[in-house]
XYZ file of C-alpha atoms in Angstrom:
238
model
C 10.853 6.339 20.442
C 12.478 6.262 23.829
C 11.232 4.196 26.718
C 9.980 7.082 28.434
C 8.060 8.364 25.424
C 6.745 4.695 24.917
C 5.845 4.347 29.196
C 3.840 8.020 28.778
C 1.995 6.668 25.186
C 1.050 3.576 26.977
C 0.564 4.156 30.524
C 3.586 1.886 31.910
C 6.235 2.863 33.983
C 9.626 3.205 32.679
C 11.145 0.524 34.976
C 8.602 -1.990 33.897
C 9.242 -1.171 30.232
C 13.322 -1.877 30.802
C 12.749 -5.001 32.706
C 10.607 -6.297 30.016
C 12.889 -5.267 27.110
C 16.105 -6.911 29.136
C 13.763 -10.051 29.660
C 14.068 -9.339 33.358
C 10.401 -9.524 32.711
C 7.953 -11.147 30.584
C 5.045 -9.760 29.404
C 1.173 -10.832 29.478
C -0.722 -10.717 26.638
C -2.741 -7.723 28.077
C 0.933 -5.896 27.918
C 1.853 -6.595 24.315
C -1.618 -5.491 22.808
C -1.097 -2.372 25.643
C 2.434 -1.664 24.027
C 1.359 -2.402 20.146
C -1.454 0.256 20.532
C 0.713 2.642 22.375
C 3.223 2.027 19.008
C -0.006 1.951 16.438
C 1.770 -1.190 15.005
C -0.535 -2.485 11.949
C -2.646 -5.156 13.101
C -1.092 -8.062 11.652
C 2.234 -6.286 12.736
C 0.409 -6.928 16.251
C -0.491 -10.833 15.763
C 3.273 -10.938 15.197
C 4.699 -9.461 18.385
C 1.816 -11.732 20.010
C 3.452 -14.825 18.660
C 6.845 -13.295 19.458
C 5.450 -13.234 23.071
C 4.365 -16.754 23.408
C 0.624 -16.289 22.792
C -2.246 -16.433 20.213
C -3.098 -14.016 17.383
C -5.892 -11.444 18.252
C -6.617 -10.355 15.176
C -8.144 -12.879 12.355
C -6.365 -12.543 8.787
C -9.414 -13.733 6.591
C -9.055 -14.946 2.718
C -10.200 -12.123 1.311
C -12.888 -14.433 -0.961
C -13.491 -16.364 2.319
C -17.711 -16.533 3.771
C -16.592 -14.102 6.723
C -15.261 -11.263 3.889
C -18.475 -11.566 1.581
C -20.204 -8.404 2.378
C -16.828 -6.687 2.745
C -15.524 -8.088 -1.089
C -19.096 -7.201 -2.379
C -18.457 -3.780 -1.568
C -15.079 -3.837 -3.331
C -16.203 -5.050 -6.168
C -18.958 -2.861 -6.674
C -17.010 -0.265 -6.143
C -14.347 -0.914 -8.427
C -17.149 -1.884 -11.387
C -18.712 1.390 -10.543
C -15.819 3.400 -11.482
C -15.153 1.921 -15.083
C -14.600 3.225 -17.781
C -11.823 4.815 -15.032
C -9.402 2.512 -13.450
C -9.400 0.932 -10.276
C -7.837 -1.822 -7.955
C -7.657 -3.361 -4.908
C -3.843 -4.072 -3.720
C -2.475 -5.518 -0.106
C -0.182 -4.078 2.120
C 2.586 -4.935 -0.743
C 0.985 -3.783 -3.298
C 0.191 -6.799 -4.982
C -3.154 -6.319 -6.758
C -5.909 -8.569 -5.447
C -8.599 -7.295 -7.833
C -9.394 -4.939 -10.971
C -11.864 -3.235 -12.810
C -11.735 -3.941 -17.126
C -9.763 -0.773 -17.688
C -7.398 -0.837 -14.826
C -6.839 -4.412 -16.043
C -6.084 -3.203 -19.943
C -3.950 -0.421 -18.942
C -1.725 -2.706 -16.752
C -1.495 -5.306 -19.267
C 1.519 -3.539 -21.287
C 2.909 -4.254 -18.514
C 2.374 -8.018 -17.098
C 0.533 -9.191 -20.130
C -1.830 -12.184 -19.830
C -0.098 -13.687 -16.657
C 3.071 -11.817 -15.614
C 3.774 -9.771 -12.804
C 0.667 -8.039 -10.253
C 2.689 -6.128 -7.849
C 2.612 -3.001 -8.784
C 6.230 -2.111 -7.560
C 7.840 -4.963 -9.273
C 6.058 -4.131 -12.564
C 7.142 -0.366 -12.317
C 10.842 -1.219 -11.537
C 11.211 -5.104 -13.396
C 9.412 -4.408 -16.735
C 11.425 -3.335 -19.386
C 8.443 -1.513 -20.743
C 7.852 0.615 -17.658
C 10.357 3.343 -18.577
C 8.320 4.014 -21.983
C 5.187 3.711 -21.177
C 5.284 6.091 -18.168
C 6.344 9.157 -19.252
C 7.144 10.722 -16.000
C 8.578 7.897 -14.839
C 11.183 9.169 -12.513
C 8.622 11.314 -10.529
C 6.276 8.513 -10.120
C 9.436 5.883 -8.731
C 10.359 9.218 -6.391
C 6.699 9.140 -4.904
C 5.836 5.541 -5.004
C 9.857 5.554 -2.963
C 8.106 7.821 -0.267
C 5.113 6.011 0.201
C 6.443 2.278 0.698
C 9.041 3.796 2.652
C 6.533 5.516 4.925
C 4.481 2.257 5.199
C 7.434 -0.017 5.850
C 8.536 2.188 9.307
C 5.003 1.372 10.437
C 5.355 -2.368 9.269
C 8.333 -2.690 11.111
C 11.309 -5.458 9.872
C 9.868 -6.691 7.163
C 11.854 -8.401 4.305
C 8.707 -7.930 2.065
C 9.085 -4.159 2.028
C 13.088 -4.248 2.151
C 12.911 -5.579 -0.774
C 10.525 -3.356 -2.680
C 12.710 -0.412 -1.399
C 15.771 -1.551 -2.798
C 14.032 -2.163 -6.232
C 12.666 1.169 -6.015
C 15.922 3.020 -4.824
C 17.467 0.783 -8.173
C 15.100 2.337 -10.071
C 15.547 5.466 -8.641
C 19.131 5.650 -9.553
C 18.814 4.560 -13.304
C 16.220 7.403 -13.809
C 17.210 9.917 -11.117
C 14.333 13.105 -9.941
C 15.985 15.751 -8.658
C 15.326 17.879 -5.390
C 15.947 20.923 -7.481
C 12.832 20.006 -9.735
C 10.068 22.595 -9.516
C 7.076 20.798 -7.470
C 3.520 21.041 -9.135
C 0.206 21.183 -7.381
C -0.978 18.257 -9.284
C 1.104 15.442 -10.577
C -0.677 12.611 -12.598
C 0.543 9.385 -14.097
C 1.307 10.023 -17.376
C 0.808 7.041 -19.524
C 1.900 6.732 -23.151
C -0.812 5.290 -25.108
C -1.795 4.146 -28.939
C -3.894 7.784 -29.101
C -2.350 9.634 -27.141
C -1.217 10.757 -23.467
C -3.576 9.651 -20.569
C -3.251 11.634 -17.497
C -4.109 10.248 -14.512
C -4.987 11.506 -11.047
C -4.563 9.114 -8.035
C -6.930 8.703 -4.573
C -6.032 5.829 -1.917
C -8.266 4.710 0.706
C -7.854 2.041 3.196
C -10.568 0.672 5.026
C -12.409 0.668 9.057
C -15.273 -1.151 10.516
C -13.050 -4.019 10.773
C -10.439 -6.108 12.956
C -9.444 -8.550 10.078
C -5.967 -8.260 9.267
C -6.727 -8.469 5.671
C -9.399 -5.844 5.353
C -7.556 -3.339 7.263
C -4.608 -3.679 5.152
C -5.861 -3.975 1.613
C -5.631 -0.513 -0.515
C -8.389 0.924 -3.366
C -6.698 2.915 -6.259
C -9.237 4.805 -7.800
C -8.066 6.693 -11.091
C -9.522 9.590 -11.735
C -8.877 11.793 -15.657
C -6.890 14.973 -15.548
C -7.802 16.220 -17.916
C -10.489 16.570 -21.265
C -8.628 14.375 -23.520
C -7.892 11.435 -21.062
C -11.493 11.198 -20.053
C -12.488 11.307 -23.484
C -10.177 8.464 -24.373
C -11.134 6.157 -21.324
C -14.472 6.920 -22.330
C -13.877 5.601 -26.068
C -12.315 2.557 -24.723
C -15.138 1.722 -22.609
């Protein structure tokens, strides 16, 4: 984004905007919540270039179990119990997951078994298992590549998300998806499991209503069948 783009966005001139990123200048706090919403930098991304600044946090980065969350975690969690027997879970920004419903929770465990690994990345790329239980595994690295990818330009520098890229991009190469592949309309998770194939179909929401750091970037995975079959076997396991 050039410095005039950014001085339109925000409503600064261009001289100001050079002086300040020369340090010619120094911003006020007014300024740096003016330029982070010009940039629609992720709110914690914002308490960041605050502190970078010299000033406070503006945004409040609640535990998510904390008093303040309560109603907000309710919600979750009667969300996530509401869609069993299909899976669901709550992740952060890193796709850690915070919180599960009984059959997300025994689907991932051929995974991270009773203690191992909850990000979701790591497990996909660090598990020896991963490549045989998901069947499609290389198209599922190729999209889950695209979306943390997309989601780290918007975090900014972030070693967290470097990271995750560069196990993904590993992964990528050991199981490679072509750009010649023919595209489908849909393209589920395919799981390998004791009775059979489960096909799964994948919606993410994030949340509003809310200036907590946490809330706004926590994700709900809600898994939906694909077909007959898999909701007949999710159904038998419930």
């Amino acid at each position: 984004m050039s410095q005039l783009d950014l001085a339109l966005a925000s409503g600064v001139s261009a001289r100001h905007l050079s002086f300040l990123e020369t340090g010619r200048a120094l911003p006020s706090r007014e300024m740096v919540l003016t330029l982070a919403e010009a940039l629609l930098l992720p709110l914690g991304v914002r308490n960041a270039l605050l502190a970078a600044a010299g000033f406070a946090p503006s945004y409040p980065a609640s535990d998510l179990t904390s008093e303040a969350l309560a109603p907000f975690h309710a919600a979750l969690s009667e969300i996530i119990d509401r869609h069993h027997p299909f899976p669901a879970l709550v992740c952060d920004r890193y796709w850690t997951i915070r919180d599960a419903n009984a059959s997300a929770r025994l689907l991932l465990s051929a995974l991270h078994g009773d203690g191992g690994q909850m990000n979701i990345v790591r497990m996909l790329t660090d598990a020896p298992e991963a490549e045989d239980l998901v069947v499609n595994y290389a198209e599922v690295i190729a999209e889950m590549t695209a979306r943390i990818r997309l989601e780290a330009l918007e975090a900014g520098a972030d070693e967290t998300f470097d990271g995750l890229i560069a196990a993904l991009e590993t992964a990528a190469a050991r199981r490679p998806y072509g750009a010649d592949v023919a595209r489908r309309p849909l393209a589920p998770v395919v799981l390998n499991a004791p009775g059979g194939e489960l096909r799964l179909l994948s919606t993410i929401a994030h949340f509003g209503t809310s200036e907590d750091v946490t809330v706004r970037d926590l994700r709900l995975e809600l898994l939906f069948p694909a077909d007959d079959a898999t909701r007949d076997a999710l159904l038998a396991l419930a």
